[in-house]
Coordinates of C-alpha atoms in Angstrom, one line a residue:
Chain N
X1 CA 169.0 25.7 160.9
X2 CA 169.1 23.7 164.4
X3 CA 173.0 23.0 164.5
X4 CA 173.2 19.4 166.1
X5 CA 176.7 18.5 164.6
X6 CA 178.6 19.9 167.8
X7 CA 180.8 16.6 168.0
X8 CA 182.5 17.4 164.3
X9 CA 182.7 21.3 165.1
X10 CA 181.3 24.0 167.5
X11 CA 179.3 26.5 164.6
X12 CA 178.3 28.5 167.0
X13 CA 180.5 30.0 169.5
X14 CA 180.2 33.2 171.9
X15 CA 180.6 36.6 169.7
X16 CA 184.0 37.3 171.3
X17 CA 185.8 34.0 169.4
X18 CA 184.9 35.4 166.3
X19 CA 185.8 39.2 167.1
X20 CA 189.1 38.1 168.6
X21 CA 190.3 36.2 165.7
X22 CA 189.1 39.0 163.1
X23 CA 191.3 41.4 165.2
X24 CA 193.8 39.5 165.5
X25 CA 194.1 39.2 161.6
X26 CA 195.3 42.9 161.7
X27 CA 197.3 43.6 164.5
X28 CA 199.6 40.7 165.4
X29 CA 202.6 39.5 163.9
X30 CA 204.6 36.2 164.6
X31 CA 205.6 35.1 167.7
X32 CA 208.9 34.6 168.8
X33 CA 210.4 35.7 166.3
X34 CA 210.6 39.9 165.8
X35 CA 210.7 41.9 168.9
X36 CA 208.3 44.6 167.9
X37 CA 205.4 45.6 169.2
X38 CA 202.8 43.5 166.9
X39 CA 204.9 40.3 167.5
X40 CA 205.2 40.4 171.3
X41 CA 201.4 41.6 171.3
X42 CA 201.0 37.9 169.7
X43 CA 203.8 35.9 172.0
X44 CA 201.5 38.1 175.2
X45 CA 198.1 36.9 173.7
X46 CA 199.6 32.9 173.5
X47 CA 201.2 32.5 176.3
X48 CA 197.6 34.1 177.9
X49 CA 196.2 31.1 176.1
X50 CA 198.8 28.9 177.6
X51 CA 198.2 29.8 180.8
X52 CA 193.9 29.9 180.4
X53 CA 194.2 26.2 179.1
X54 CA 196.3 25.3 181.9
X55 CA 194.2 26.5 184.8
X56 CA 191.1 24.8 182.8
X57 CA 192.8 21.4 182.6
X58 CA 194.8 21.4 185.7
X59 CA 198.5 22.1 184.3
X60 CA 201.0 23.5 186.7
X61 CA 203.8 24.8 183.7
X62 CA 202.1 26.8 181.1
X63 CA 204.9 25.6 179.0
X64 CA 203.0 21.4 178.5
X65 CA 200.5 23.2 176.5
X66 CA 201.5 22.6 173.0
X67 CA 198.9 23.9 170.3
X68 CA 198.3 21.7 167.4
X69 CA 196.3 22.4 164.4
X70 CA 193.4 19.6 165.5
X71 CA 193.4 16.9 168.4
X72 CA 194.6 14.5 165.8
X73 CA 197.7 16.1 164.8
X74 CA 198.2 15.8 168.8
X75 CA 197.7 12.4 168.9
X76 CA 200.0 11.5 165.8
X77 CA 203.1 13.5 168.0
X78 CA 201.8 11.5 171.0
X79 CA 201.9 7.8 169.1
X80 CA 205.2 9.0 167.3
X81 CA 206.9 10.0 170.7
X82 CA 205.8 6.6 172.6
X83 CA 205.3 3.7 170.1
X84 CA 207.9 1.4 168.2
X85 CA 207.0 -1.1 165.3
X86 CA 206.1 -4.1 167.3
X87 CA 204.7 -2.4 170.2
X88 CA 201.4 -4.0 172.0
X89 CA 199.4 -0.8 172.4
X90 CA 196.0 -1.4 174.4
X91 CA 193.3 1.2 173.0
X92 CA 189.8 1.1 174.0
X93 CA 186.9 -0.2 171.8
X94 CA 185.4 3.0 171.1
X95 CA 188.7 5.0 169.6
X96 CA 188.6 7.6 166.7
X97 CA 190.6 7.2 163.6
X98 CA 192.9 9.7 164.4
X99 CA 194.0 7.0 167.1
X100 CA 193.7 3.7 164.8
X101 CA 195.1 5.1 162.1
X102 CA 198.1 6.4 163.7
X103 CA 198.5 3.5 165.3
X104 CA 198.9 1.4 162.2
X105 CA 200.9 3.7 160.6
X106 CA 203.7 3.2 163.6
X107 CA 203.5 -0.5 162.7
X108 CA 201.9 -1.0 166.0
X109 CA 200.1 -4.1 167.4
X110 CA 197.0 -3.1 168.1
X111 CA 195.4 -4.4 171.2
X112 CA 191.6 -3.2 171.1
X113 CA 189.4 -3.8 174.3
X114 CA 185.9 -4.5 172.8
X115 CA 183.0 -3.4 175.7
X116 CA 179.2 -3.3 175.6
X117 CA 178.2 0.1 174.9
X118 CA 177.4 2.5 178.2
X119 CA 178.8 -0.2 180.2
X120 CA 181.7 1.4 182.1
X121 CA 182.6 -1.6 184.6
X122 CA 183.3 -3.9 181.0
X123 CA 185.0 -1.2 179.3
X124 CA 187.4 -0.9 182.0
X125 CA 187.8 -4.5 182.7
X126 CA 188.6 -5.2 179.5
X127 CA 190.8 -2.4 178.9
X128 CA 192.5 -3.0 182.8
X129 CA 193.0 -7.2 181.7
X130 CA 195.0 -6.2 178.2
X131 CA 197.3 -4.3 180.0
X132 CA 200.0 -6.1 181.6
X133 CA 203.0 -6.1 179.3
X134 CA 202.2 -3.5 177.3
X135 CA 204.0 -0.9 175.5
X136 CA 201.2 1.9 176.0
X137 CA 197.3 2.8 175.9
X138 CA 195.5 4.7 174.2
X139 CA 191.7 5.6 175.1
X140 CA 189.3 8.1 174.6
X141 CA 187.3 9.9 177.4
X142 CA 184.4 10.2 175.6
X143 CA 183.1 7.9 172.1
X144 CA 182.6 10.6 169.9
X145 CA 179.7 8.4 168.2
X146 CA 178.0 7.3 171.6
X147 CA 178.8 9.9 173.5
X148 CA 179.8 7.3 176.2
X149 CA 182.3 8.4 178.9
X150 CA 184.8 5.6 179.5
X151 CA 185.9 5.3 182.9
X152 CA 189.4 7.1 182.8
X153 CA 190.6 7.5 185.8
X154 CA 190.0 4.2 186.7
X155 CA 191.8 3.3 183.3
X156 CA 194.7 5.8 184.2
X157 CA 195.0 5.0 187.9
X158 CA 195.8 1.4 186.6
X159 CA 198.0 2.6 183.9
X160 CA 200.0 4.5 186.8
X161 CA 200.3 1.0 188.5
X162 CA 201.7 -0.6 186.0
X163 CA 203.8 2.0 185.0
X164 CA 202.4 2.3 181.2
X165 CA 202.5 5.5 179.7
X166 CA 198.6 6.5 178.9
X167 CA 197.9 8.9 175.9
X168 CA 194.5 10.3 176.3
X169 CA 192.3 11.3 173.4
X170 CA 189.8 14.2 175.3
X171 CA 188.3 15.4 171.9
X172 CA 184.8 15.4 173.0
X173 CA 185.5 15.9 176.7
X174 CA 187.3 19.1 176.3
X175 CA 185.4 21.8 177.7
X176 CA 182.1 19.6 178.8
X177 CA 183.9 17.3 181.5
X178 CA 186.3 18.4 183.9
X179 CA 189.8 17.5 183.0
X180 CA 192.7 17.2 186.1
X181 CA 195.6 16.6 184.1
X182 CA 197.6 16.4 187.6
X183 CA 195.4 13.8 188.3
X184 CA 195.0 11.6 185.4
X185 CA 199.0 12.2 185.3
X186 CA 198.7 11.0 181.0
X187 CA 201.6 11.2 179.4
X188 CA 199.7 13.3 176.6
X189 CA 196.2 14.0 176.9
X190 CA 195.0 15.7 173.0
X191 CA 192.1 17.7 172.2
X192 CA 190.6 20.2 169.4
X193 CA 190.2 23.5 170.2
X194 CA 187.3 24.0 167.6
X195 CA 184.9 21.6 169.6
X196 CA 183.9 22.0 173.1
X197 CA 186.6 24.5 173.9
X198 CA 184.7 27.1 171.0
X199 CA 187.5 28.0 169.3
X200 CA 188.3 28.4 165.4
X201 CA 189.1 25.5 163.1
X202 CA 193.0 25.0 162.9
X203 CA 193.5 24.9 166.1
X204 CA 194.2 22.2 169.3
X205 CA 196.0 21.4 172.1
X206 CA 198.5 18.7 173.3
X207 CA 199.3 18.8 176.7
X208 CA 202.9 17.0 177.7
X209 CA 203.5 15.2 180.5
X210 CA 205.9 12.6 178.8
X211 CA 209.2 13.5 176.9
X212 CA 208.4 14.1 173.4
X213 CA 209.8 13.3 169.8
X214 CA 208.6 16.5 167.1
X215 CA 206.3 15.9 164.6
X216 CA 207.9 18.5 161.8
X217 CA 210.9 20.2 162.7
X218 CA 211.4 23.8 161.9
X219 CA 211.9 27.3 163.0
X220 CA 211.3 28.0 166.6
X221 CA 212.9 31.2 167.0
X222 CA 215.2 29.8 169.4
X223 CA 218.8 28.4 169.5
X224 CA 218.8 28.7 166.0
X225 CA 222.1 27.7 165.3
X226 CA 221.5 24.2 166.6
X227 CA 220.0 22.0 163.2
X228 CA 218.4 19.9 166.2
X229 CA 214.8 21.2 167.5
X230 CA 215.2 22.5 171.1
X231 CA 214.6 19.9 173.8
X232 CA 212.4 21.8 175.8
X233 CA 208.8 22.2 175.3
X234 CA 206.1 23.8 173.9
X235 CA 208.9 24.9 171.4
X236 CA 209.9 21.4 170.8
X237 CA 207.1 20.8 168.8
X238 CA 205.8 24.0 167.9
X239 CA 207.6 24.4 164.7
X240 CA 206.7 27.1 162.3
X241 CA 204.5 30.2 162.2
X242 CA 201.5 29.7 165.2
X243 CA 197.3 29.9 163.8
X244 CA 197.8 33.5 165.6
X245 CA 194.1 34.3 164.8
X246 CA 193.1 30.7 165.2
X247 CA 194.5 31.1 168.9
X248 CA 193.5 34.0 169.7
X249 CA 189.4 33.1 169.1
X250 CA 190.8 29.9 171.0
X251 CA 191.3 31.9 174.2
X252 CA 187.7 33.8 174.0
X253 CA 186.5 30.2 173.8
X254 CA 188.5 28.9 176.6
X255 CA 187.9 31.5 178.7
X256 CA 184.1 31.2 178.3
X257 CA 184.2 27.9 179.5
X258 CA 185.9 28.5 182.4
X259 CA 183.2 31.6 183.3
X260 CA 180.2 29.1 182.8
X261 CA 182.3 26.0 184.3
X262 CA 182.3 22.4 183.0
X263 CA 179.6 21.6 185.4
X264 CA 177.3 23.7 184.2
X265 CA 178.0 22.8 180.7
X266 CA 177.7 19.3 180.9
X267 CA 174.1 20.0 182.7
X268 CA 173.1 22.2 180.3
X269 CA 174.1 19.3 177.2
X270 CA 172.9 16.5 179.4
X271 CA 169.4 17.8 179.9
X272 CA 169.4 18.7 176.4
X273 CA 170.2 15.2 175.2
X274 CA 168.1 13.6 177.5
X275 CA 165.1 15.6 175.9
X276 CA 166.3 13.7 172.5
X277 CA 166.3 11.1 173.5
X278 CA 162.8 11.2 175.4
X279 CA 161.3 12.7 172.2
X280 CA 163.3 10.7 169.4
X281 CA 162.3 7.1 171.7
X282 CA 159.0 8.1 170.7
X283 CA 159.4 7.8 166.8
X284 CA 158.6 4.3 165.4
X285 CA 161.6 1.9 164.4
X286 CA 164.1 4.4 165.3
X287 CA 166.5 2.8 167.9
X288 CA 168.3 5.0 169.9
X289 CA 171.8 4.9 171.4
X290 CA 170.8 6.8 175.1
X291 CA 171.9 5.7 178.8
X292 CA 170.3 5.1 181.5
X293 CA 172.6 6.1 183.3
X294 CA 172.9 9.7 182.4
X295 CA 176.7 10.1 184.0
X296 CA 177.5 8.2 181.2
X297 CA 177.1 9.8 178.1
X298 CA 177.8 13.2 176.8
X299 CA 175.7 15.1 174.4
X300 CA 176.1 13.2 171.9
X301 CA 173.3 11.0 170.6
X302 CA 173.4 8.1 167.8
X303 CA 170.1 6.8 166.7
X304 CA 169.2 4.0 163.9
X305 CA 166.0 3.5 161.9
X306 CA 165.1 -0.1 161.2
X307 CA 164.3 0.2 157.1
X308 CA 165.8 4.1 156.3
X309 CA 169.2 4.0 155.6
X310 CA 171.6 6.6 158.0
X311 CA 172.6 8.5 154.9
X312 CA 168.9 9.0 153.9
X313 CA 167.6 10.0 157.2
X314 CA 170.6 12.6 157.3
X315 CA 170.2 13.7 154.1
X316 CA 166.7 14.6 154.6
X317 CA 167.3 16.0 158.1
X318 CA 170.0 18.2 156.4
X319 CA 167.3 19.5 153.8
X320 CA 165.0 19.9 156.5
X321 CA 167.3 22.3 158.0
X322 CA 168.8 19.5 160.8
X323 CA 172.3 19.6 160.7
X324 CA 173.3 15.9 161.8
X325 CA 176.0 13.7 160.8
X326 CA 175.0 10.3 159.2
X327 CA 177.6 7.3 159.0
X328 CA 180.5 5.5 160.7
X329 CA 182.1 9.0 162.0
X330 CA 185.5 7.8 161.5
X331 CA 185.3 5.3 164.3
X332 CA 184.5 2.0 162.7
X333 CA 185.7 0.6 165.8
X334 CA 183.6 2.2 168.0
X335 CA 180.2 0.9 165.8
X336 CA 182.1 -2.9 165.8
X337 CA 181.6 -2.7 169.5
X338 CA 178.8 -1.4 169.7
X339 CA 177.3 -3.4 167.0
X340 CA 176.4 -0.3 164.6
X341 CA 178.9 -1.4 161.9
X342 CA 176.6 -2.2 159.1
X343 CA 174.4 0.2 159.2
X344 CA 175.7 3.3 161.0
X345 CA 174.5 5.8 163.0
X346 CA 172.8 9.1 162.5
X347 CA 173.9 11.3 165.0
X348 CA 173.1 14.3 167.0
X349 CA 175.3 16.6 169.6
X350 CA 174.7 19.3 171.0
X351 CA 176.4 22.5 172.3
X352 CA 176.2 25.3 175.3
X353 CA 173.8 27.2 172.4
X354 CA 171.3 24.7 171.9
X355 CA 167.9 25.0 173.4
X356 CA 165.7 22.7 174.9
X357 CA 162.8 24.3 172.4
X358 CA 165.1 23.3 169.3
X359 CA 165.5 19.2 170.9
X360 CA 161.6 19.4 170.3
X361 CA 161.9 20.4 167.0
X362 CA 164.8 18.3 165.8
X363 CA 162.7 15.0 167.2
X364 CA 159.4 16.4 165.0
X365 CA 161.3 17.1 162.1
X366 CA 163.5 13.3 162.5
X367 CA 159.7 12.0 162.8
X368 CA 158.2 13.7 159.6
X369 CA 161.1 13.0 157.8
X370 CA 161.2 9.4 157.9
X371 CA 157.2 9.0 157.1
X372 CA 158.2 10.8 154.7
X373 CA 161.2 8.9 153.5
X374 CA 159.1 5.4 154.4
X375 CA 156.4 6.8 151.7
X376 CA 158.7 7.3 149.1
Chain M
X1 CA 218.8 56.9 181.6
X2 CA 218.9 54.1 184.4
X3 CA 221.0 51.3 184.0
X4 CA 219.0 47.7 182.8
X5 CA 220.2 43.9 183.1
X6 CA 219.5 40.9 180.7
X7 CA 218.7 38.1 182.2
X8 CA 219.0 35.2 179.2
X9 CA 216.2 33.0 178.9
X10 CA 216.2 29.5 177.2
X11 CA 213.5 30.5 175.1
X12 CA 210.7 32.9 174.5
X13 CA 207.7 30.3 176.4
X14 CA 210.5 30.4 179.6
X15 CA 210.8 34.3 179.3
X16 CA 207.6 34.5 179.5
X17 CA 206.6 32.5 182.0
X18 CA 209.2 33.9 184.7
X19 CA 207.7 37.6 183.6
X20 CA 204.7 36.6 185.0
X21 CA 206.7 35.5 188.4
X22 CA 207.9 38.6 188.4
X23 CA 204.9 40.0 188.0
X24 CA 203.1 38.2 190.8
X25 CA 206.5 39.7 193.2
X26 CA 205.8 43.1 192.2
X27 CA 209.2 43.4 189.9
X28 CA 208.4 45.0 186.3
X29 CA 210.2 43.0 183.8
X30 CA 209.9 42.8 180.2
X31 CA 209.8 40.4 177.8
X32 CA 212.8 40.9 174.5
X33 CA 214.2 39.7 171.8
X34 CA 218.6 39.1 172.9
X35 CA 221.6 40.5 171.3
X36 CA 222.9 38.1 169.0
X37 CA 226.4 38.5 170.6
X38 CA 224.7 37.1 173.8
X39 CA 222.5 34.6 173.2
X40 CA 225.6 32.0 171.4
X41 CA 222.8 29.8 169.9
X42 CA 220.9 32.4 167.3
X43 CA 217.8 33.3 168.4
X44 CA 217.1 34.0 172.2
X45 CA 214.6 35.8 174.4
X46 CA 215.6 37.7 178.2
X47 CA 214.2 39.2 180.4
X48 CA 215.3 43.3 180.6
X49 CA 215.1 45.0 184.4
X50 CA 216.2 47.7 185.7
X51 CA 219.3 47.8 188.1
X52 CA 217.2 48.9 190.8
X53 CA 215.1 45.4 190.5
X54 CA 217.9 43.2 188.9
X55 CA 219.1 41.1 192.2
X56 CA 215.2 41.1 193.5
X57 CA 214.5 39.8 190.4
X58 CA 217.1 36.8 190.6
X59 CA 215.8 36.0 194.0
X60 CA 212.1 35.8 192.9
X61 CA 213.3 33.5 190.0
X62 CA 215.2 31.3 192.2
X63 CA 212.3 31.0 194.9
X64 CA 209.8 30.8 191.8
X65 CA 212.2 27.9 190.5
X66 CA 212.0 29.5 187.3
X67 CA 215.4 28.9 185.1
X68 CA 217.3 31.4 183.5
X69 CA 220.6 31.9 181.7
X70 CA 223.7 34.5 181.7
X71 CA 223.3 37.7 183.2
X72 CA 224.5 40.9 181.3
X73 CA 224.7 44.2 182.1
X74 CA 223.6 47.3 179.5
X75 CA 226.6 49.9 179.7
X76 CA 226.1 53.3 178.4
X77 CA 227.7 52.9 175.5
X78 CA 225.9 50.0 174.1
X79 CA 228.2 47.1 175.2
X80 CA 227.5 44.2 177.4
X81 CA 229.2 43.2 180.7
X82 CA 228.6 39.8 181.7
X83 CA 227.9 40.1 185.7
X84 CA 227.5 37.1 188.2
X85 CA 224.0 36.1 189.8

């Protein structure tokens, strides 16, 4: 199998994610709430986490790094916690889902900032002229279809300006880009921990920079007389029992990142994409979705075929032993803009434990596949 | 046995987090769950250190600008004294 679903979920991760979380299985308890050995083991290994994530994304106070159980249920605290029926919320043309949908379900006006794909002066332009007036913004650092990397810090530095809190969506940035959250100064900036930062399924990250309404409420093992959840963070919206083992592979992952660096990462992904793209821009009738610009896009990589269906191709990529995703990704909005919305993408992404050897393989196997589909 | 201070802390995350200042001073301190009696809200974490440490340790915190709550005293018998920073 040549994994190339990395934008959905990391599959492979280094041997110590998996390891950590098994151990963690049998030897912690629940944090912050008994005071034996087995629970403060697990309050020691999360607050180690805490402090890892916040040296990676540039967080002075350990305690702005909320887990979640996936960058969306970050984002759905971060809409809850800014936006009012009625509010004019500017979001880029290329958000998720997890952004749209939450948006809508706040009763929202949704103000989207449509942008040629890859172009980064548009994006930002459109998304800058929306602003004035309103409530917040929304965007994603990188379209998790396209793999294009929206110009944030422009976007936030105008934000700042204008004194509109900024919610960033960093779930395919995470781990492959270098995040300064003390220089993007979001209000919340959300992200998975199962995607570029290698960590289990279950768990993600919200980091605070804004005050904050909870989610759920529960136990936090803290002033727990008071029926109100504490008003200090990351308890505020931690409610419940933590993903102990979830966080614990979370920090292996995390802190592999940080040993290789984001720079290197990113290299690594870019080069690897650009062989993809080389190869797959080769294949008859297959359009494909690549910058010229190669600062601009991640590795992530959508391609089209002109008379095969996206399903079909992925279907038969998948049986080939491809693993690809084939569809809209949950970001209809992101395929209106680019004009992908009929049809769909196919799409491949990569991660730190692809190899060049396996781009060249992928491309052959895409090409066989649809002669063979085109035959049938 | 020597005599130990608790030094309340808002919540576990906060207890935590001024450990580690501690830590970076030099000043062992760990981590626990409060008395009930003490904590007036339910649930609470503090920080325990001995007496030897215990007005190093509310110096570091205060250069550190980490927060922190009441201050008690462990006696021998198992009661609290409530002591002034």
């Amino acid at each position: 199998m040549i994994y190339l679903d990395s934008a959905a979920t990391t599959l492979q991760k280094p041997r110590a994610v998996a390891q950590a979380s098994a151990a963690a299985m049998g030897t912690l308890a629940s944090p912050g709430r008994g005071g034996h050995a087995p629970a403060m083991r697990a309050a020691d290994l999360i607050y180690d986490c805490r402090v890892e994530i916040s040296k990676l994304l540039g967080v002075s106070d350990a305690a702005q790094i909320v887990f979640t159980s996936n960058a969306t249920h970050g984002l759905n605290i971060a809409i809850r916690s800014l936006v009012s029926a009625g509010d004019r919320v500017v979001i880029s043309g290329y958000e998720h889902n997890a952004v749209t949908r939450a948006l809508r379900l706040s009763g929202a006006d949704i103000d989207a900032a449509a942008s040629p794909l890859f172009d980064s002066d548009a994006a930002y332009r459109a998304f800058a002229a929306r602003l004035p007036g309103a409530k917040i913004a929304v965007c994603t650092h990188v379209s998790n279809v396209f793999g294009f990397v929206l110009p944030i810090h422009e976007i936030a530095a105008q934000c700042r300006r204008l004194g509109i809190p900024l919610v960033i969506d960093a779930s395919q940035s995470a781990g492959v880009l270098d995040i300064d959250a003390s220089r993007l100064d979001a209000a919340f900036i959300a992200m998975p921990g199962h995607k570029g930062l290698l960590g289990p399924q279950g768990t993600g990250v919200l980091v605070c920079g804004a005050d904050s309404k909870p989610l759920m409420a529960g136990g936090t093992g803290s002033d727990s007389v008071s029926q109100e959840m504490p008003a200090y963070l990351p308890e505020r919206l931690e409610a419940g029992t933590h993903n102990v083992c979830g966080i614990a592979g979370l920090l292996e992952g995390v802190r592999y990142v940080r040993r290789r660096g984001c720079n290197a990462l990113r290299a690594h992904e870019t080069a690897l994409t650009r062989d993809l793209a080389g190869y797959l821009e080769r294949v008859d009738a297959l359009e494909v979705f690549s910058s010229e610009d190669a600062s601009a896009q991640t590795g992530v990589l959508s391609v089209r075929h002109a008379s095969v269906t996206c399903e079909a191709l992925g279907e038969a990529l998948g049986a080939a032993g491809v693993a690809v995703r084939a569809g809209l990704h949950c970001a209809p909005l992101a395929h209106s803009s680019a004009g992908t919305l009929e049809t769909g993408t196919v799409r491949f992404s990569v991660s730190p434990f692809n190899t060049r050897e396996e781009m060249r393989a992928a491309a052959k196997i895409t090409n066989t596949a649809l002669k063979k589909l085109m035959r049938d | 046995m020597q005599q130990q201070y608790y030094i309340m802390c808002r919540s576990l995350t906060y207890a935590q987090r001024a450990a580690r200042a501690l830590e970076r001073r030099g000043i062992t301190a760990s981590v626990a769950r409060a008395p009930q009696e003490l904590t007036g809200a339910g649930c609470g974490y503090s920080l325990k250190v001995s007496a030897r440490r215990f007005q190093d340790s509310l110096a570091a915190l205060k250069s550190a600008g980490e927060p922190y709550g009441r201050l008690f005293r462990i006696e021998q018998n198992g009661t609290y004294t409530e002591v002034a920073g």
